[in-house]
Coordinates of C-alpha atoms and ligand atoms in Angstrom, one line a residue:
X162 CA -13.7 -11.1 41.4
X163 CA -15.8 -13.7 39.7
X164 CA -19.4 -13.3 39.5
X165 CA -21.8 -15.3 42.1
X166 CA -24.3 -17.7 40.4
X167 CA -27.8 -16.4 41.3
X168 CA -30.6 -19.0 41.1
X169 CA -34.1 -18.5 42.2
X170 CA -37.2 -21.0 41.0
X171 CA -40.9 -21.3 42.0
X172 CA -39.9 -22.5 45.5
X173 CA -36.6 -23.4 47.5
X174 CA -36.0 -26.2 49.4
X175 CA -33.3 -25.9 51.9
X176 CA -33.0 -29.3 52.8
X177 CA -35.4 -29.2 55.7
X178 CA -38.1 -27.0 54.3
X179 CA -39.6 -25.0 51.3
X180 CA -38.8 -21.2 51.6
X181 CA -41.1 -20.0 49.1
X182 CA -40.6 -18.1 45.5
X183 CA -39.2 -15.1 46.7
X184 CA -35.7 -16.2 47.9
X185 CA -32.3 -16.6 46.1
X186 CA -30.0 -19.2 46.2
X187 CA -26.4 -17.5 45.5
X188 CA -23.5 -20.0 44.9
X189 CA -19.6 -19.1 44.2
X190 CA -18.3 -20.1 41.0
X191 CA -17.3 -23.7 42.2
X192 CA -21.1 -24.3 43.5
X193 CA -20.5 -23.8 46.9
X194 CA -23.5 -22.2 48.8
X195 CA -22.7 -18.5 49.7
X196 CA -25.9 -17.3 51.0
X197 CA -29.6 -17.4 50.8
X198 CA -31.2 -14.0 50.3
X199 CA -34.6 -12.1 49.9
X200 CA -35.1 -11.6 46.1
X201 CA -35.4 -7.7 46.8
X202 CA -31.9 -7.9 48.3
X203 CA -30.4 -10.1 45.5
X204 CA -29.2 -7.5 42.8
X205 CA -29.2 -8.5 39.1
X206 CA -28.2 -11.2 37.3
X207 CA -30.7 -13.6 38.8
X208 CA -31.4 -17.0 36.8
X209 CA -34.9 -18.0 36.8
X210 CA -35.9 -21.6 37.0
X211 CA -39.2 -23.4 36.0
X212 CA -39.4 -25.5 39.0
X213 CA -38.5 -26.3 42.9
X214 CA -35.0 -25.7 43.7
X215 CA -33.3 -28.4 45.9
X216 CA -29.8 -29.5 47.0
X217 CA -28.6 -32.7 45.1
X218 CA -30.0 -35.7 46.1
X219 CA -28.5 -38.6 48.2
X220 CA -28.8 -42.1 47.1
X221 CA -28.1 -44.2 50.4
X222 CA -28.5 -47.6 48.4
X223 CA -26.9 -48.7 45.3
X224 CA -25.0 -51.4 43.4
X225 CA -23.5 -49.9 40.8
X226 CA -21.1 -53.0 40.2
X227 CA -24.8 -54.8 39.2
X228 CA -25.4 -52.1 36.3
X229 CA -24.8 -55.0 33.7
X230 CA -27.9 -56.7 35.2
X231 CA -30.8 -54.3 33.5
X232 CA -33.4 -56.3 32.8
X233 CA -32.0 -59.8 33.1
X234 CA -33.6 -60.8 36.6
X235 CA -37.7 -61.4 36.2
X236 CA -39.5 -59.5 38.5
X237 CA -42.0 -60.1 41.8
X238 CA -40.7 -63.6 42.3
X239 CA -39.7 -62.8 45.9
X240 CA -36.2 -62.4 47.4
X241 CA -35.1 -66.1 47.5
X242 CA -35.8 -66.4 43.9
X243 CA -34.4 -63.3 42.8
X244 CA -31.0 -63.7 44.8
X245 CA -30.8 -67.4 43.3
X246 CA -31.2 -65.3 39.7
X247 CA -28.3 -62.8 40.7
X248 CA -26.0 -65.2 42.0
X249 CA -25.9 -67.4 39.2
X250 CA -26.3 -65.2 36.4
X251 CA -24.3 -62.3 37.7
X252 CA -21.3 -63.5 35.5
X253 CA -17.8 -62.4 35.3
X254 CA -17.1 -58.5 34.3
X255 CA -17.0 -58.2 30.5
X256 CA -15.4 -55.7 28.0
X257 CA -18.8 -53.9 28.2
X258 CA -19.1 -53.7 32.1
X259 CA -17.0 -50.2 32.4
X260 CA -19.1 -49.0 29.8
X261 CA -22.5 -50.2 31.7
X262 CA -21.2 -48.6 35.1
X263 CA -20.3 -45.2 33.5
X264 CA -23.5 -45.0 31.8
X265 CA -25.1 -45.9 35.2
X266 CA -23.4 -43.2 37.1
X267 CA -24.3 -40.5 34.1
X268 CA -27.9 -41.1 34.4
X269 CA -27.7 -40.6 38.4
X270 CA -25.8 -37.6 38.0
X271 CA -28.3 -36.5 35.5
X272 CA -31.3 -37.3 37.6
X273 CA -29.8 -35.1 40.1
X274 CA -27.8 -37.6 42.5
X275 CA -24.9 -36.3 43.9
X276 CA -23.7 -38.7 46.5
X277 CA -24.3 -42.4 47.0
X278 CA -23.9 -45.1 49.1
X279 CA -22.8 -48.2 47.3
X280 CA -22.4 -51.6 47.9
X281 CA -19.3 -53.4 46.9
X282 CA -18.5 -57.0 46.3
X283 CA -15.4 -56.6 44.4
X284 CA -13.3 -53.7 42.8
X285 CA -14.9 -53.3 39.9
X286 CA -16.3 -49.7 40.6
X287 CA -13.0 -48.4 41.7
X288 CA -12.1 -46.9 38.3
X289 CA -15.2 -45.3 38.0
X290 CA -15.2 -43.7 41.5
X291 CA -11.7 -42.4 40.6
X292 CA -13.0 -39.9 38.2
X293 CA -14.9 -38.1 41.3
X294 CA -17.9 -36.6 39.4
X295 CA -20.3 -38.1 42.2
X296 CA -19.3 -38.7 46.3
X297 CA -19.4 -42.3 46.7
X298 CA -19.2 -43.9 50.2
X299 CA -18.2 -47.7 49.2
X300 CA -19.6 -50.5 51.7
X301 CA -17.6 -53.2 51.0
X302 CA -19.8 -56.1 51.7
X303 CA -19.2 -59.3 53.5
X304 CA -21.1 -62.4 53.4
X305 CA -21.0 -66.2 54.6
X306 CA -23.5 -67.9 56.6
X307 CA -21.5 -71.2 57.6
X308 CA -19.8 -70.3 60.9
X309 CA -16.6 -72.0 60.0
X310 CA -15.7 -70.1 56.8
X311 CA -16.2 -66.9 58.8
X312 CA -12.7 -66.0 58.9
X313 CA -11.7 -66.7 55.7
X314 CA -14.8 -64.7 54.3
X315 CA -14.0 -61.9 56.6
X316 CA -10.3 -61.7 55.3
X317 CA -11.7 -61.7 51.6
X318 CA -13.8 -58.6 52.4
X319 CA -10.8 -56.9 54.4
X320 CA -8.9 -57.4 51.2
X321 CA -11.3 -55.8 48.8
X322 CA -11.6 -52.9 51.8
X323 CA -7.6 -52.3 51.9
X324 CA -7.7 -51.8 47.9
X325 CA -10.4 -49.7 48.0
X326 CA -8.6 -47.5 50.8
X327 CA -5.3 -47.4 48.6
X328 CA -6.9 -46.2 45.7
X329 CA -9.6 -44.4 46.0
X330 CA -9.1 -40.5 46.4
X331 CA -9.0 -39.1 49.9
X332 CA -12.7 -37.4 49.9
X333 CA -14.2 -40.6 49.1
X334 CA -14.9 -43.2 52.0
X335 CA -15.7 -46.9 52.7
X336 CA -16.4 -49.4 55.8
X337 CA -17.1 -52.7 55.9
X338 CA -21.1 -54.1 56.1
X339 CA -22.6 -57.3 56.7
X340 CA -24.8 -58.1 53.6
X341 CA -28.1 -59.3 55.5
X342 CA -29.0 -61.4 58.3
X343 CA -29.7 -64.7 56.5
X344 CA -26.3 -64.5 54.8
X345 CA -24.2 -63.5 57.7
X346 CA -23.3 -65.9 60.7
X347 CA -23.1 -65.1 63.9
X348 CA -19.2 -65.5 64.0
X349 CA -18.4 -63.2 60.8
X350 CA -21.4 -60.8 62.5
X351 CA -18.9 -61.1 65.4
X352 CA -15.8 -60.3 63.3
X353 CA -17.0 -57.3 62.0
X354 CA -18.6 -55.9 65.0
X355 CA -14.8 -56.0 66.5
X356 CA -13.7 -53.5 63.8
X357 CA -12.9 -50.0 65.0
X358 CA -14.1 -46.8 63.6
X359 CA -16.0 -48.8 60.9
X360 CA -18.6 -46.1 60.3
X361 CA -21.4 -45.9 59.3
X362 CA -22.6 -49.5 59.0
X363 CA -25.3 -50.5 56.5
X364 CA -27.1 -53.8 56.2
X365 CA -30.1 -55.0 53.9
X366 CA -32.9 -55.2 56.5
X367 CA -36.3 -57.5 56.3
X368 CA -36.5 -57.1 52.7
X369 CA -38.6 -60.6 52.9
X370 CA -41.0 -62.2 55.2
X371 CA -38.3 -65.2 54.2
X372 CA -36.2 -63.6 56.7
X373 CA -38.4 -63.1 59.9
X374 CA -39.6 -66.8 59.2
X375 CA -36.0 -68.0 59.4
X376 CA -35.4 -66.3 62.6
X377 CA -38.3 -67.4 64.2
X378 CA -38.5 -70.6 62.9
X379 CA -36.1 -71.9 61.1
X380 CA -38.1 -73.0 58.1
X381 CA -39.3 -71.2 54.8
X382 CA -38.3 -70.3 51.3
X383 CA -34.4 -69.7 52.8
X384 CA -34.1 -73.7 53.5
X385 CA -34.6 -73.9 49.8
X386 CA -32.2 -71.4 48.9
X387 CA -29.5 -72.9 51.1
X388 CA -29.9 -76.1 49.7
X389 CA -29.7 -74.8 46.0
X390 CA -26.4 -74.0 47.0
X391 CA -25.3 -77.1 48.9
X392 CA -25.0 -74.8 52.1
X393 CA -25.2 -77.0 55.7
X394 CA -26.6 -74.5 58.1
X395 CA -27.2 -76.9 61.2
X396 CA -25.1 -74.5 63.1
X397 CA -27.7 -71.9 62.6
X398 CA -30.5 -71.9 65.4
X399 CA -34.0 -70.0 65.6
X400 CA -36.1 -68.7 68.3
X401 CA -35.7 -64.8 67.6
X402 CA -38.4 -62.3 67.8
X403 CA -37.3 -61.2 64.3
X404 CA -34.0 -61.3 62.1
X405 CA -33.3 -57.8 62.9
X406 CA -34.0 -58.0 66.8
X407 CA -31.7 -61.1 66.5
X408 CA -28.6 -58.8 64.6
X409 CA -28.9 -55.6 66.5
X410 CA -26.6 -56.5 69.2
X411 CA -23.9 -57.1 66.6
X412 CA -24.2 -53.6 65.2
X413 CA -24.1 -51.1 68.0
X414 CA -20.9 -49.4 67.2
X415 CA -21.8 -47.0 65.0
X416 CA -24.7 -45.0 63.3
X417 CA -26.8 -47.7 61.4
X418 CA -28.3 -47.5 57.8
X419 CA -31.2 -50.5 57.7
X420 CA -31.9 -50.6 54.0
X421 CA -35.4 -51.9 52.5
X422 CA -37.5 -52.5 55.9
X423 CA -40.2 -54.1 53.8
X424 CA -41.3 -56.6 56.6
X425 CA -40.2 -54.4 59.5
X426 CA -43.0 -54.5 62.3
X427 CA -43.5 -51.5 64.9
X428 CA -41.3 -53.7 67.7
X429 CA -38.5 -54.1 65.3
X430 CA -38.7 -50.3 64.6
X431 CA -38.8 -49.6 68.4
X432 CA -35.9 -51.9 69.2
X433 CA -33.7 -50.4 66.8
X434 CA -34.7 -46.7 68.1
X435 CA -33.7 -47.6 71.5
X436 CA -30.0 -47.6 70.0
X437 CA -27.7 -45.0 71.6
X438 CA -26.3 -44.2 68.2
X439 CA -28.9 -42.4 65.2
X440 CA -30.4 -45.1 62.9
X441 CA -31.4 -44.3 59.3
X442 CA -34.3 -46.4 57.8
X443 CA -33.6 -46.3 53.9
X444 CA -36.5 -47.3 51.5
X445 CA -35.9 -48.3 47.7
X446 CA -39.4 -48.7 47.2
X447 CA -39.1 -49.5 43.2
X448 CA -37.3 -52.4 44.1
X449 CA -39.4 -53.4 46.8
X450 CA -42.1 -53.4 43.9
X451 CA -39.8 -55.4 41.6
X452 CA -38.5 -57.9 43.8
X453 CA -41.4 -58.7 46.5
X454 CA -44.3 -56.4 44.8
X455 CA -44.6 -54.8 48.4
X456 CA -43.9 -51.5 49.9
X457 CA -42.6 -51.0 53.8
X458 CA -45.1 -49.8 56.2
X459 CA -44.3 -45.9 55.4
X460 CA -47.0 -44.8 57.7
X461 CA -45.8 -46.8 60.6
X462 CA -41.9 -45.7 60.2
X463 CA -43.5 -41.8 60.3
X464 CA -45.6 -42.6 63.3
X465 CA -42.8 -44.3 65.2
X466 CA -40.5 -41.6 64.6
X467 CA -38.0 -43.5 62.0
X468 CA -35.3 -41.2 60.4
X469 CA -36.0 -42.0 56.6
X470 CA -33.6 -42.0 53.7
X471 CA -33.7 -43.1 49.8
X472 CA -31.8 -45.8 47.9
X473 CA -32.4 -47.1 44.2
X474 CA -30.9 -50.3 44.8
X475 CA -29.3 -51.8 41.6
X476 CA -30.4 -52.0 37.7
X477 CA -31.0 -55.7 38.9
X478 CA -33.9 -54.5 40.3
X479 CA -34.9 -51.5 39.3
X480 CA -35.7 -50.1 35.7
X481 CA -33.6 -47.0 36.2
X482 CA -31.4 -45.0 39.4
X483 CA -33.3 -41.9 40.0
X484 CA -34.1 -40.7 43.3
X485 CA -37.0 -38.8 42.0
X486 CA -38.3 -41.9 40.5
X487 CA -38.5 -43.2 44.0
X488 CA -40.1 -40.1 45.5
X489 CA -42.9 -40.3 42.7
X490 CA -43.5 -44.1 43.5
X491 CA -44.2 -43.2 47.5
X492 CA -46.0 -40.1 46.3
X493 CA -48.5 -42.8 44.1
X494 CA -49.6 -44.6 47.1
X495 CA -48.9 -42.0 50.0
X496 CA -50.2 -38.6 48.6
X497 CA -50.7 -37.4 51.9
X498 CA -46.8 -37.3 52.5
X499 CA -45.7 -33.2 52.0
X500 CA -43.3 -32.8 49.3
X501 CA -41.0 -31.1 51.5
X502 CA -41.3 -34.2 54.0
X503 CA -39.8 -36.4 50.8
X504 CA -37.5 -34.3 49.6
X505 CA -35.7 -34.0 53.2
X506 CA -35.7 -38.1 53.0
X507 CA -33.9 -37.5 49.6
X508 CA -31.2 -35.0 50.7
X509 CA -30.5 -33.8 54.9
X510 CA -31.4 -37.5 56.1
X511 CA -29.6 -39.2 53.1
X512 CA -26.3 -37.1 53.8
X513 CA -26.7 -37.4 58.0
X514 CA -26.9 -41.3 57.0
X515 CA -23.8 -41.5 55.1
X516 CA -21.8 -38.6 57.7
X517 CA -21.5 -36.4 54.9
X518 CA -23.7 -33.8 56.2
X519 CA -20.8 -31.2 56.1
X520 CA -20.9 -30.9 52.5
X521 CA -24.1 -32.8 50.9
X522 CA -28.1 -32.6 51.6
X523 CA -28.6 -29.2 52.3
X524 CA -28.0 -25.4 51.6
X525 CA -26.1 -24.4 54.3
X526 CA -23.6 -21.6 53.8
X527 CA -20.5 -23.3 53.0
X528 CA -21.9 -26.7 51.6
X529 CA -21.3 -27.9 48.0
X530 CA -24.4 -30.1 47.6
X531 CA -25.0 -29.8 43.9
X532 CA -28.3 -27.9 42.5
X533 CA -31.2 -29.6 40.8
X534 CA -34.5 -28.1 39.4
X535 CA -37.7 -30.1 40.0
X536 CA -40.1 -29.0 37.1
X537 CA -43.0 -30.4 35.6
X538 CA -41.1 -33.0 33.4
X539 CA -39.1 -33.9 36.1
X540 CA -35.4 -33.3 37.6
X541 CA -32.8 -31.5 35.7
X542 CA -29.2 -31.0 37.1
X543 CA -28.2 -27.1 37.3
X544 CA -25.1 -27.3 39.1
Ligands
ZN865 ZN1 -29.3 -54.0 47.8

C-alpha cells in the first residue's frame, strides 16, 4: 500500500474557513483528499510547511489566447480606448504564440491556480488545454452589435464551440458566452438564450461607466468606438436603468458569472440577486486598475450579500496571472476583509461558479483541488 501524503502548516484553510495550526491534511498519492485530522491522531511522516495550506485557486476569468499581448496596451486609458487597442493590435497567432500560451499556463500553475474559466474567440488555446495540467472551462465568446449580422456571428461561435467539444478531453467543459452588453445585439442575445444546457453563462459586466451611459442615453465614448470601426448602431435603443438590468432577461437560463462589475450599483446587484439561479460576481481588480484605474465597490458587494469570485483577466490588461496578486491588491485597499473570506472567493466560490465544486475549491473528502502553501514570500504549489 502506498503511503498517504500528510501535510501541516501554520494554518489550514479548507475552502470555507481557517481550521488552525493543529490539523493535518491527508491525501492519497494522486492528491485526492482522504481526511483532515488532529495532529495528535495523524501518526508520523507529517510534512511541516511554512505557511497557510489552501486548496488550489480557481481563476474564473482569463483570456489565455491574449497571452502574447503582455505589455502591449497602455494603462489607464478607459475601456473603449483599451478595446480599440486590443482589436487593432492583437494580430494573428505567430510561431511564438504556443510558447507564450504555455508560459502563461505554467505561471498560473506555479501561482497555485488549479482551474480556469477561460474566454476564447478561436481555437488557439486548444493544443495547450489538451495537455490537461489545469482544468479549463472554455467560454466560447460570441459578439456582434449589429442586429442584421446576429445569425452569422452566432454560427461562427458555434463552429468554434463544436471544435472545442470534439477535441478537448472529456473532463474539460465549454459553453457559449455573450461578450458584453455593448458588443452583443438583442437578436444575438436571443439566439444565445435559446441554447439548451449552455451552462454556466458569463458576461463582461459594467466594466466601464460608458456602458451604462450607452444603455441609458445612447451617448458617450462607445459611440466613438462604433464609429471608429464603421458600425451602424441605428437599431439600438436606449432608455434602460443600466446595461445589466437591460440584459438580465437574456441571461436567466443558467447560473451566471458576472465579470468586473466595476460600475455596478446597488440596484444592479439587487436586480441580479432576484434571479432564480445563482449569480457570482467575479472581480479582476488588477485589470480594473490597469484599464479604468478604479475598483468595484467591494463594500457594497459584501453588504448586499453578493457571492464573489476572482479572476485575473488577460496579460493584455494585467502584469501577471496570479489570484494571490489579486487578493493582495484587494487587501491593500480593503484591509478589514478577513483573509478567510478572500480565500473563499479564490477557491470555494470560484469552483461553484464554474460548476466544478465536486472536485475543486475545497478539502472535502474525495476532492482533488491541488494544494498551495501561502507563506511570507507568496504562494507555492505543493500538490
Ligand atoms: Zn475579460
